[in-house]
Coordinates of C-alpha atoms and ligand atoms in Angstrom, one line a residue:
M1 CA -21.5 -44.7 1.5
R2 CA -18.7 -44.7 4.0
R3 CA -16.1 -44.1 1.3
V4 CA -17.9 -41.0 0.1
F5 CA -18.0 -39.6 3.6
L6 CA -14.3 -40.1 4.0
L7 CA -13.6 -38.4 0.7
I8 CA -15.6 -35.3 1.8
A9 CA -13.8 -35.2 5.1
A10 CA -10.4 -35.3 3.4
V11 CA -11.4 -32.5 1.0
S12 CA -12.6 -30.2 3.7
L13 CA -9.5 -30.9 5.8
S14 CA -7.2 -29.9 3.0
F15 CA -9.1 -26.6 2.7
A16 CA -8.9 -25.7 6.4
S17 CA -10.0 -22.1 7.0
N18 CA -6.5 -20.7 6.6
S19 CA -5.6 -22.7 3.5
F20 CA -5.9 -20.4 0.5
V21 CA -6.0 -21.3 -3.2
L22 CA -2.7 -20.2 -4.7
N23 CA -2.6 -17.1 -7.0
S24 CA -1.4 -19.3 -9.9
E25 CA -4.8 -21.0 -9.9
C26 CA -6.6 -17.7 -10.6
K27 CA -4.2 -16.9 -13.6
K28 CA -6.0 -19.5 -15.8
C29 CA -9.2 -17.5 -16.0
H30 CA -8.2 -14.0 -14.8
E31 CA -5.2 -13.4 -16.9
T32 CA -5.3 -9.6 -17.1
I33 CA -6.0 -9.1 -13.4
Y34 CA -3.3 -11.7 -12.5
K35 CA -0.7 -9.9 -14.6
E36 CA -1.5 -6.5 -13.1
F37 CA -1.4 -8.1 -9.6
M38 CA 2.1 -9.5 -10.1
S39 CA 3.4 -6.0 -10.5
A40 CA 1.8 -4.7 -7.3
Q41 CA 3.4 -4.6 -3.8
H42 CA 0.7 -6.9 -2.6
A43 CA 2.2 -9.7 -4.6
N44 CA 5.7 -8.6 -3.5
S45 CA 5.2 -8.0 0.2
T46 CA 7.3 -10.9 1.5
I47 CA 10.8 -10.7 2.9
F48 CA 11.9 -12.8 -0.1
K49 CA 10.7 -10.2 -2.6
D50 CA 10.6 -6.9 -0.9
K51 CA 14.2 -5.8 -0.1
I52 CA 13.1 -2.8 2.0
H53 CA 10.8 -5.0 4.2
A54 CA 13.6 -7.6 4.5
A55 CA 16.1 -4.9 5.6
V56 CA 13.9 -3.6 8.4
W57 CA 13.0 -7.2 9.4
A58 CA 16.7 -8.0 9.7
K59 CA 17.1 -5.3 12.4
H60 CA 13.9 -6.1 14.2
P61 CA 14.0 -7.4 17.8
K62 CA 11.4 -10.0 17.0
N63 CA 13.8 -11.5 14.5
K64 CA 16.9 -11.1 16.6
K65 CA 15.6 -12.2 20.0
M66 CA 12.3 -14.1 19.6
K67 CA 12.7 -15.5 16.1
K68 CA 9.0 -14.7 15.4
Y69 CA 7.8 -13.2 12.1
G70 CA 4.8 -11.3 13.5
C71 CA 4.8 -9.3 10.3
A72 CA 3.2 -12.3 8.6
K73 CA -0.3 -11.2 9.8
C74 CA -0.3 -8.5 7.1
H75 CA 2.7 -9.3 4.9
T76 CA 2.1 -13.0 4.2
P77 CA -1.4 -13.6 5.5
A78 CA -2.0 -16.5 3.2
A79 CA 0.8 -18.6 4.7
N80 CA -0.5 -22.1 5.6
D81 CA 1.7 -22.0 8.8
I82 CA 0.7 -18.4 9.8
D83 CA 0.0 -19.5 13.4
K84 CA 3.5 -20.9 13.9
L85 CA 5.0 -17.8 12.2
S86 CA 3.2 -15.2 14.1
K87 CA 2.1 -16.5 17.5
K88 CA 4.4 -16.4 20.6
G89 CA 6.2 -19.6 21.5
V90 CA 8.8 -21.7 19.8
A91 CA 11.2 -20.0 17.4
Y92 CA 10.0 -20.3 13.8
L93 CA 11.2 -18.2 10.9
P94 CA 9.9 -17.7 7.3
D95 CA 10.7 -20.4 4.7
K96 CA 11.5 -19.4 1.1
N97 CA 10.5 -22.9 -0.2
N98 CA 6.9 -22.7 1.1
P99 CA 4.8 -21.5 -1.8
T100 CA 2.1 -20.2 0.4
Q101 CA 4.6 -17.8 2.0
N102 CA 5.5 -16.5 -1.4
D103 CA 2.0 -15.4 -2.5
G104 CA 1.9 -12.2 -0.5
I105 CA -1.5 -10.6 0.1
S106 CA -3.0 -13.2 -2.1
C107 CA -6.0 -13.1 -4.4
A108 CA -8.0 -15.7 -2.4
Y109 CA -7.0 -14.1 1.0
C110 CA -8.3 -10.7 0.1
H111 CA -11.4 -12.0 -1.6
R112 CA -12.3 -14.0 1.5
I113 CA -12.2 -11.1 3.9
E114 CA -15.7 -11.2 5.4
S115 CA -15.4 -8.5 8.0
I116 CA -12.9 -6.5 10.0
K117 CA -12.4 -6.8 13.7
H118 CA -11.2 -3.5 15.2
G119 CA -8.4 -3.8 17.6
K120 CA -6.5 -1.3 19.9
M121 CA -3.1 -2.3 18.7
L122 CA -4.1 -3.3 15.2
N123 CA -7.2 -4.6 13.3
S124 CA -7.8 -8.1 12.2
N125 CA -9.4 -9.6 9.1
I126 CA -12.1 -12.1 9.7
I127 CA -11.8 -14.7 6.9
S128 CA -14.9 -16.6 5.6
K129 CA -14.9 -20.3 6.3
E130 CA -15.7 -21.2 2.7
P131 CA -12.4 -21.5 0.8
K132 CA -13.9 -21.2 -2.6
K133 CA -16.4 -18.5 -2.3
Y134 CA -15.1 -15.0 -3.3
F135 CA -16.6 -11.6 -2.4
G136 CA -16.8 -9.0 -5.1
N137 CA -18.9 -6.1 -6.4
L138 CA -19.8 -7.4 -9.9
Q139 CA -23.6 -7.5 -9.7
D140 CA -23.9 -8.5 -13.3
H141 CA -21.8 -11.6 -13.7
I142 CA -21.8 -15.1 -15.1
K143 CA -21.2 -18.2 -13.0
S144 CA -17.6 -19.3 -12.4
P145 CA -16.9 -23.0 -12.9
F146 CA -14.2 -22.8 -10.1
H147 CA -15.7 -20.8 -7.3
K148 CA -18.9 -19.3 -5.8
I149 CA -19.4 -15.5 -6.0
D150 CA -20.9 -13.4 -3.2
T151 CA -21.8 -9.8 -4.0
G152 CA -23.4 -9.0 -0.6
N153 CA -20.3 -8.0 1.4
K154 CA -20.7 -4.3 2.5
N155 CA -16.9 -4.1 3.2
F156 CA -16.3 -4.5 -0.5
K157 CA -18.9 -2.0 -1.4
N158 CA -17.6 0.8 0.8
G159 CA -13.9 0.0 0.4
N160 CA -13.3 -0.9 4.0
V161 CA -11.9 -4.3 3.0
C162 CA -8.5 -2.6 3.1
I163 CA -8.5 -1.3 6.6
G164 CA -7.9 -4.7 8.4
C165 CA -4.2 -4.1 7.5
H166 CA -4.0 -0.4 6.5
S167 CA -5.7 1.4 9.4
H168 CA -3.2 1.5 12.3
K169 CA -0.4 -0.4 14.0
K170 CA 0.7 0.5 17.5
N171 CA 4.0 -0.5 19.1
K172 CA 4.4 -1.6 22.8
F173 CA 4.6 2.0 23.9
N174 CA 1.1 2.6 22.5
L175 CA 2.4 4.8 19.7
N176 CA 0.7 4.5 16.4
V177 CA 3.6 3.9 14.1
C178 CA 1.7 3.3 10.9
S179 CA -1.5 5.3 10.5
T180 CA -3.6 5.9 7.5
N181 CA -6.1 8.0 9.5
I182 CA -8.7 7.8 6.9
K183 CA -11.9 9.6 6.4
N184 CA -13.3 7.1 4.0
E185 CA -16.4 8.9 3.0
L186 CA -14.8 11.7 1.0
D187 CA -16.9 12.7 -2.0
K188 CA -17.7 9.1 -2.7
A189 CA -14.0 8.3 -3.1
N190 CA -12.6 5.4 -1.1
C191 CA -9.5 3.1 -1.0
V192 CA -11.0 1.1 -3.8
S193 CA -12.1 3.9 -6.1
C194 CA -8.7 5.6 -6.0
H195 CA -6.4 2.5 -5.8
M196 CA -8.4 0.2 -8.0
P197 CA -9.8 2.3 -10.8
K198 CA -11.7 0.8 -13.7
V199 CA -9.4 0.2 -16.7
K200 CA -9.7 -1.5 -20.1
G201 CA -9.6 -5.3 -20.3
S202 CA -11.7 -8.3 -19.4
V203 CA -12.6 -9.5 -15.9
S204 CA -12.1 -13.1 -17.1
N205 CA -11.3 -15.2 -20.1
L206 CA -14.7 -16.8 -20.0
R207 CA -16.7 -13.7 -21.0
E208 CA -15.5 -10.6 -22.7
T209 CA -16.1 -7.4 -20.6
K210 CA -14.9 -4.0 -21.5
T211 CA -13.4 -3.0 -18.2
H212 CA -12.2 -4.5 -14.9
A213 CA -11.0 -3.1 -11.6
F214 CA -7.2 -2.4 -11.9
H215 CA -5.2 -4.9 -9.7
G216 CA -1.8 -3.2 -10.0
F217 CA -2.6 -1.3 -6.8
P218 CA -1.0 2.1 -7.6
G219 CA 1.1 3.3 -4.7
L220 CA 4.6 4.8 -4.2
H221 CA 6.4 1.7 -5.5
I222 CA 4.6 1.3 -8.7
H223 CA 2.0 3.0 -11.0
S224 CA 2.3 6.2 -9.0
N225 CA 1.4 8.1 -12.2
M226 CA -2.2 6.8 -11.8
L227 CA -2.4 8.8 -8.5
S228 CA -0.9 12.1 -9.5
K229 CA -4.3 13.5 -10.4
Y230 CA -5.2 13.5 -6.7
V231 CA -2.5 16.1 -6.0
D232 CA -2.6 19.6 -7.5
I233 CA 0.2 22.1 -7.7
E234 CA -0.6 25.8 -8.0
L235 CA 1.5 28.9 -8.2
L236 CA 0.4 32.3 -6.8
R237 CA 2.6 35.3 -7.8
E238 CA 2.9 38.3 -5.6
I239 CA 4.9 41.5 -6.1
D240 CA 8.1 40.5 -4.3
D241 CA 7.6 36.8 -3.8
F242 CA 5.5 33.8 -4.8
W243 CA 3.7 30.9 -3.3
I244 CA 3.6 27.2 -4.3
S245 CA 0.6 25.3 -3.1
I246 CA 0.2 21.5 -2.9
N247 CA -3.4 20.6 -2.8
N248 CA -3.8 17.0 -1.4
K249 CA -7.1 15.7 -2.7
S250 CA -6.8 12.3 -1.1
S251 CA -8.3 11.1 2.1
H252 CA -5.0 10.4 3.8
A253 CA -1.7 12.2 4.4
L254 CA 0.8 12.3 1.5
T255 CA 3.3 9.4 2.2
L256 CA 2.1 7.1 5.0
H257 CA 4.9 4.8 5.9
P258 CA 7.4 6.4 8.4
L259 CA 10.3 5.4 6.1
R260 CA 9.2 7.8 3.4
V261 CA 10.3 11.3 2.7
M262 CA 8.6 13.7 0.4
K263 CA 10.5 16.5 -1.3
L264 CA 9.4 19.7 -3.2
E265 CA 12.0 21.0 -5.6
V266 CA 11.5 24.4 -7.2
S267 CA 13.7 26.1 -9.8
V268 CA 13.4 29.2 -12.0
K269 CA 14.6 29.2 -15.6
R270 CA 15.6 32.8 -16.5
G271 CA 17.3 33.4 -19.8
G272 CA 19.6 30.4 -20.3
K273 CA 20.2 30.0 -16.5
V274 CA 18.5 27.7 -14.0
I275 CA 18.2 29.1 -10.4
K276 CA 17.5 26.4 -7.8
L277 CA 15.5 27.6 -4.8
P278 CA 15.7 25.8 -1.4
S279 CA 13.9 22.5 -1.4
K280 CA 11.3 21.6 1.2
I281 CA 11.0 18.2 3.0
F282 CA 7.8 16.6 4.3
L283 CA 7.9 13.7 6.7
R284 CA 6.6 12.0 9.9
A285 CA 9.6 11.1 12.1
L286 CA 9.2 8.7 15.0
G287 CA 11.5 8.8 18.0
R288 CA 12.2 9.1 21.7
D289 CA 13.3 12.1 23.8
G290 CA 13.3 14.2 20.6
K291 CA 15.7 11.9 18.7
P292 CA 14.8 9.6 15.8
T293 CA 14.6 5.9 16.6
P294 CA 13.3 2.8 14.8
P295 CA 9.5 2.4 15.1
W296 CA 9.8 -0.4 17.7
L297 CA 11.7 1.9 20.1
A298 CA 9.7 5.1 19.5
T299 CA 7.5 6.7 22.1
E300 CA 6.5 9.9 20.3
I301 CA 6.2 11.6 16.9
I302 CA 9.2 13.9 17.0
K303 CA 8.3 15.8 13.8
N304 CA 5.3 15.7 11.5
T305 CA 5.4 18.0 8.5
S306 CA 3.5 15.6 6.1
I307 CA 0.7 17.1 4.1
K308 CA -2.6 16.0 5.7
A309 CA -5.7 14.6 4.1
N310 CA -7.5 17.3 2.1
E311 CA -4.9 19.8 3.2
K312 CA -3.7 22.6 0.9
R313 CA -0.1 23.4 2.0
S314 CA 1.4 26.7 0.8
I315 CA 5.1 27.5 0.8
K316 CA 6.5 31.0 0.3
Y317 CA 9.5 31.6 -1.8
N318 CA 11.2 35.0 -1.3
F319 CA 12.0 35.4 -4.9
H320 CA 11.0 38.1 -7.3
L321 CA 9.6 36.6 -10.5
Q322 CA 9.9 38.4 -13.8
K323 CA 8.1 38.2 -17.1
G324 CA 9.5 35.4 -19.2
D325 CA 10.6 33.3 -16.2
E326 CA 9.7 29.7 -16.1
V327 CA 9.0 28.1 -12.7
K328 CA 9.5 24.3 -12.6
V329 CA 8.0 22.5 -9.6
V330 CA 8.7 18.8 -8.8
L331 CA 7.0 17.0 -6.0
G332 CA 8.7 13.6 -5.4
Y333 CA 9.7 11.2 -2.7
Y334 CA 12.2 8.7 -1.4
L335 CA 10.9 5.3 -0.5
V336 CA 13.5 5.2 2.3
N337 CA 14.7 8.3 4.1
P338 CA 18.2 8.9 2.6
K339 CA 19.6 9.2 6.2
L340 CA 18.6 5.5 6.9
I341 CA 19.9 3.9 3.7
K342 CA 23.3 3.0 5.1
K343 CA 21.9 1.9 8.5
L344 CA 19.6 -0.5 6.7
G345 CA 22.3 -1.8 4.4
L346 CA 20.3 -0.7 1.3
E347 CA 23.2 1.1 -0.4
N348 CA 22.8 -1.2 -3.5
D349 CA 19.1 -0.9 -3.8
E350 CA 18.5 1.7 -6.5
K351 CA 14.7 1.8 -6.0
A352 CA 15.1 2.6 -2.3
K353 CA 17.6 5.3 -3.0
K354 CA 16.0 7.0 -6.0
F355 CA 14.2 10.3 -6.0
H356 CA 10.8 9.3 -7.6
I357 CA 8.6 11.9 -9.1
L358 CA 4.9 12.0 -8.1
K359 CA 4.0 15.2 -10.0
E360 CA 5.7 17.9 -12.1
E361 CA 4.4 21.3 -13.2
S362 CA 5.8 24.2 -15.2
F363 CA 4.5 27.8 -14.9
K364 CA 5.4 30.4 -17.5
I365 CA 5.3 33.9 -16.1
Ligands
HEC1 C1 -1.2 -4.3 10.7 C2 -0.5 -4.9 9.5 C3 1.0 -4.8 9.4 C4 1.9 -5.5 10.2 C5 1.6 -6.5 11.4 C6 3.2 -5.2 9.6 N1 3.0 -4.4 8.6 FE1 4.6 -3.6 7.5 N2 3.2 -2.7 6.3 C7 1.9 -2.7 6.4 C8 1.2 -1.9 5.4 C9 -0.3 -1.7 5.3 C10 2.3 -1.4 4.6 C11 2.2 -0.4 3.5 C12 2.2 1.0 4.1 C13 2.5 2.0 3.1 O1 3.0 1.8 2.0 O2 2.3 3.2 3.5 C14 3.5 -1.9 5.2 C15 4.8 -1.6 4.7 C16 6.0 -1.9 5.3 C17 7.3 -1.5 4.9 C18 7.6 -0.6 3.7 C19 8.0 -1.6 2.6 C20 8.4 -1.0 1.3 O3 8.9 -1.7 0.5 O4 8.4 0.2 1.2 C21 8.2 -2.0 5.8 C22 9.7 -1.8 5.8 C23 7.4 -2.8 6.8 N3 6.1 -2.7 6.5 C24 8.0 -3.5 7.8 C25 7.3 -4.4 8.6 C26 7.9 -5.2 9.6 C27 9.4 -5.5 9.8 C28 6.9 -5.9 10.3 C29 6.9 -6.9 11.4 C30 7.8 -6.6 12.5 C31 5.6 -5.3 9.7 N4 5.9 -4.4 8.7 C32 4.4 -5.7 10.2 C33 1.2 -3.4 7.4 C34 1.7 -4.2 8.4
HEC2 C1 -12.1 -21.7 -14.2 C2 -12.1 -20.3 -14.3 C3 -11.9 -19.5 -13.1 C4 -10.9 -19.6 -12.1 C5 -9.8 -20.7 -12.1 C6 -11.1 -18.5 -11.2 N1 -12.2 -17.8 -11.6 FE1 -12.9 -16.1 -10.6 N2 -14.4 -15.9 -12.0 C7 -14.5 -16.7 -13.1 C8 -15.7 -16.2 -13.9 C9 -16.2 -16.8 -15.2 C10 -16.2 -15.1 -13.2 C11 -17.3 -14.2 -13.6 C12 -16.8 -13.2 -14.6 C13 -17.9 -12.5 -15.4 O1 -19.1 -12.4 -14.9 O2 -17.6 -11.8 -16.4 C14 -15.3 -14.9 -12.0 C15 -15.5 -13.9 -11.1 C16 -14.6 -13.7 -10.0 C17 -14.8 -12.6 -9.1 C18 -15.8 -11.5 -9.2 C19 -16.8 -11.5 -8.1 C20 -17.6 -10.2 -8.1 O3 -18.8 -10.2 -7.9 O4 -17.0 -9.2 -8.3 C21 -13.8 -12.7 -8.2 C22 -13.5 -11.9 -7.0 C23 -13.0 -13.9 -8.5 N3 -13.5 -14.4 -9.7 C24 -11.9 -14.3 -7.9 C25 -11.1 -15.4 -8.2 C26 -10.0 -15.8 -7.5 C27 -9.4 -15.2 -6.3 C28 -9.5 -17.0 -8.1 C29 -8.3 -17.8 -7.8 C30 -8.2 -18.3 -6.4 C31 -10.4 -17.2 -9.3 N4 -11.3 -16.3 -9.3 C32 -10.2 -18.3 -10.1 C33 -13.8 -17.8 -13.4 C34 -12.7 -18.3 -12.7
HEC3 C1 -3.7 -8.5 4.4 C2 -3.3 -7.2 4.6 C3 -3.7 -6.2 3.5 C4 -4.9 -5.9 3.0 C5 -6.2 -6.5 3.3 C6 -4.7 -4.8 2.0 N1 -3.3 -4.4 2.0 FE1 -2.5 -3.0 0.9 N2 -0.6 -3.5 1.6 C7 -0.4 -4.4 2.6 C8 1.0 -4.5 2.9 C9 1.7 -5.4 3.9 C10 1.6 -3.6 2.0 C11 3.1 -3.3 1.9 C12 3.8 -4.3 1.0 C13 5.3 -4.0 0.9 O1 5.7 -3.0 0.5 O2 6.0 -4.9 1.4 C14 0.6 -3.0 1.2 C15 0.8 -2.0 0.3 C16 -0.3 -1.3 -0.3 C17 -0.1 -0.1 -1.2 C18 1.3 0.5 -1.5 C19 1.7 0.1 -2.9 C20 2.9 0.8 -3.4 O3 3.2 0.7 -4.6 O4 3.6 1.5 -2.6 C21 -1.3 0.3 -1.6 C22 -1.6 1.5 -2.5 C23 -2.3 -0.6 -1.0 N3 -1.6 -1.5 -0.2 C24 -3.6 -0.5 -1.1 C25 -4.6 -1.4 -0.6 C26 -6.0 -1.4 -0.9 C27 -6.6 -0.3 -1.8 C28 -6.5 -2.4 -0.3 C29 -8.0 -2.8 -0.3 C30 -8.6 -3.1 -1.5 C31 -5.5 -3.1 0.5 N4 -4.3 -2.4 0.2 C32 -5.7 -4.2 1.3 C33 -1.4 -5.2 3.3 C34 -2.7 -5.2 2.9
HEC4 C1 -6.0 -6.4 -1.5 C2 -7.2 -7.0 -1.9 C3 -7.3 -7.7 -3.2 C4 -6.5 -8.5 -3.8 C5 -5.1 -9.0 -3.3 C6 -7.1 -9.0 -5.0 N1 -8.3 -8.4 -5.2 FE1 -9.6 -8.7 -6.7 N2 -10.8 -7.2 -6.0 C7 -10.6 -6.5 -4.8 C8 -11.7 -5.6 -4.7 C9 -11.8 -4.6 -3.5 C10 -12.5 -5.7 -5.8 C11 -13.7 -4.8 -6.2 C12 -13.4 -3.7 -7.1 C13 -14.5 -2.7 -7.4 O1 -15.5 -2.8 -6.8 O2 -14.3 -1.9 -8.2 C14 -11.9 -6.7 -6.7 C15 -12.4 -7.2 -7.9 C16 -12.1 -8.4 -8.5 C17 -12.7 -9.0 -9.6 C18 -14.0 -8.5 -10.3 C19 -13.5 -7.5 -11.3 C20 -14.2 -6.1 -11.3 O3 -14.0 -5.4 -12.2 O4 -14.8 -5.7 -10.2 C21 -12.0 -10.1 -9.9 C22 -12.4 -11.1 -11.0 C23 -10.9 -10.2 -9.0 N3 -11.0 -9.1 -8.1 C24 -10.0 -11.2 -9.0 C25 -8.8 -11.1 -8.3 C26 -7.6 -12.0 -8.6 C27 -7.6 -13.1 -9.7 C28 -6.6 -11.6 -7.8 C29 -5.2 -12.0 -7.8 C30 -4.5 -12.1 -9.0 C31 -7.2 -10.5 -6.9 N4 -8.5 -10.3 -7.3 C32 -6.5 -9.9 -5.9 C33 -9.6 -6.8 -3.9 C34 -8.5 -7.6 -4.1
HEC5 C1 -8.9 10.4 -3.3 C2 -8.0 9.4 -3.6 C3 -7.4 8.5 -2.5 C4 -8.1 7.7 -1.6 C5 -9.6 7.8 -1.3 C6 -7.2 6.9 -0.9 N1 -5.9 7.1 -1.4 FE1 -4.2 6.1 -0.9 N2 -3.1 7.3 -2.1 C7 -3.6 8.4 -2.9 C8 -2.5 9.1 -3.4 C9 -2.6 10.4 -4.3 C10 -1.3 8.5 -3.0 C11 0.1 8.9 -3.4 C12 0.7 9.9 -2.4 C13 0.8 9.5 -1.0 O1 1.8 8.9 -0.7 O2 -0.1 9.7 -0.3 C14 -1.7 7.4 -2.2 C15 -0.8 6.5 -1.5 C16 -1.2 5.4 -0.8 C17 -0.3 4.5 -0.2 C18 1.2 4.5 -0.3 C19 1.8 5.4 0.8 C20 3.2 5.1 1.2 O3 3.7 5.8 2.1 O4 3.8 4.1 0.7 C21 -1.1 3.5 0.5 C22 -0.6 2.4 1.3 C23 -2.4 3.9 0.3 N3 -2.5 5.1 -0.4 C24 -3.5 3.3 0.9 C25 -4.8 3.8 0.9 C26 -5.9 3.2 1.7 C27 -5.8 1.9 2.5 C28 -7.0 3.9 1.5 C29 -8.4 3.8 2.1 C30 -8.4 3.7 3.5 C31 -6.6 5.0 0.6 N4 -5.3 4.9 0.3 C32 -7.5 6.0 0.1 C33 -4.9 8.6 -3.1 C34 -6.0 8.1 -2.4

């Protein structure tokens, strides 16, 4: 009797509330979802895998002065030593050899988010105490031999499960450096419906289903082609000039992170020649006294030209179009503002430097 009791105590101890089953465990039965997930930024959000995050962290005062990786709260929330990593006190830095610090925003972490606590500086995720009970939306499901399934969590139903990390983050000057500013009730679309669409392939290996929710989390790093349908490009021709409109059908601004820069390139093909028209930049720049600074020093938004949620932005081109012209419009972005590449030491990071295309359109006049 006593032995049984000890055994149970040992098991529950090893699954303390911030001990999460590793992603590799889920792979056995959720092969398709696992494979998609490994391509997503959520699986690659650590300083060991994300070079851009690592570059900013290298400059951060919490690294230089305090030796505290506070970013863990959102970037490696499944770390078994999260308290030591993120709470004030003795210096303690990330450890590449700790597997729980390499799992990113892990499967088990996200599926244990019970509710969201709203905070002034940032929100927090409340994690369920049961390590092997996972929340989800599959009302019609079989039993899992590995874990319990709970389909009664309203934060999974309305897509709010994302806003513990994605809503806002203020710096010590009370400036919101990272804001999604969501209106989450847009025509029934929410974070999950746009960023986790249903695609072909089975939910698990134990029962064949036709579709499952895509776990590659389309964003600006990867699978951005899956998001281009939420942005429309239109051309309106007038007698002496023309307008290009960008219609943002998503519930947040185009580009969210302050490192990003969006660019609109327009050119006209006439005869055999290509005439490039002036390009247009959209960004949200943080700074102090009107000059750009890193987010941790910023006291104000010095410039905000990013295209807002549900906004249709029209740009005028003083150019007389003729019959037979072909207008090519490219809307793209840089993951890191080209002006900051050198400062961050990212000269050799092709992905950070590249102009990525979100949407292209051609108009024959
Ligand atoms: C409140 C949660 C939260 C905290 C805390 C947090 N981040 Fe982030 N971070 C995010 C989210 C969400 C994104 C994705 C935003 C996006 O893509 O628009 C992100 C993205 C980033 C990116 C862009 C990465 C890329 O590859 O493009 C950098 C850089 C970054 N964070 C740096 C940091 C640093 C450094 C810290 C700690 C000092 C930190 N973050 C703390 C939530 C957080
Ligand atoms: C031994 C096999 C097995 C393992 C290992 C496994 N699962 Fe499952 N899981 C299943 C089965 C079976 C289902 C139900 C699928 C169905 O009904 O078609 C399921 C369903 C789910 C659901 C759906 C819940 C819902 O209602 O939407 C989630 C979430 C989930 N698993 C998460 C995980 C996570 C996270 C891991 C790793 C920590 C994991 N699973 C590991 C077998 C497994
Ligand atoms: C535990 C915190 C956390 C939760 C919960 C979370 N995210 Fe994230 N998310 C992040 C961080 C951190 C990043 C940035 C990772 C990086 O680039 O280093 C990110 C990045 C992203 C990106 C950008 C991907 C890219 O390719 O640029 C998308 C899209 C995204 N998350 C969507 C979601 C959705 C949808 C949900 C809810 C289902 C969600 N996130 C829940 C922390 C979180
Ligand atoms: C950032 C949060 C997040 C992460 C990380 C995450 N999931 Fe999910 N997952 C969700 C949400 C939200 C849903 C519900 C999707 C819906 O309702 O369409 C879901 C649905 C599921 C389902 C049910 C399938 C379906 O079609 O609804 C399974 C199984 C699952 N996840 C397993 C996993 C596994 C395994 C991993 C890691 C490889 C993982 N999840 C990582 C948020 C996440
Ligand atoms: C109607 C569809 C739609 C909805 C709803 C939506 N998004 Fe997006 N999301 C997009 C599109 C389109 C992009 C790509 C363009 C851009 O950067 O905004 C994107 C990009 C992102 C990025 C990458 C931005 C960057 O700068 O790296 C993150 C992170 C993100 N979304 C998170 C979320 C979260 C969290 C929610 C819910 C609160 C959400 N999205 C709701 C369509 C949507």
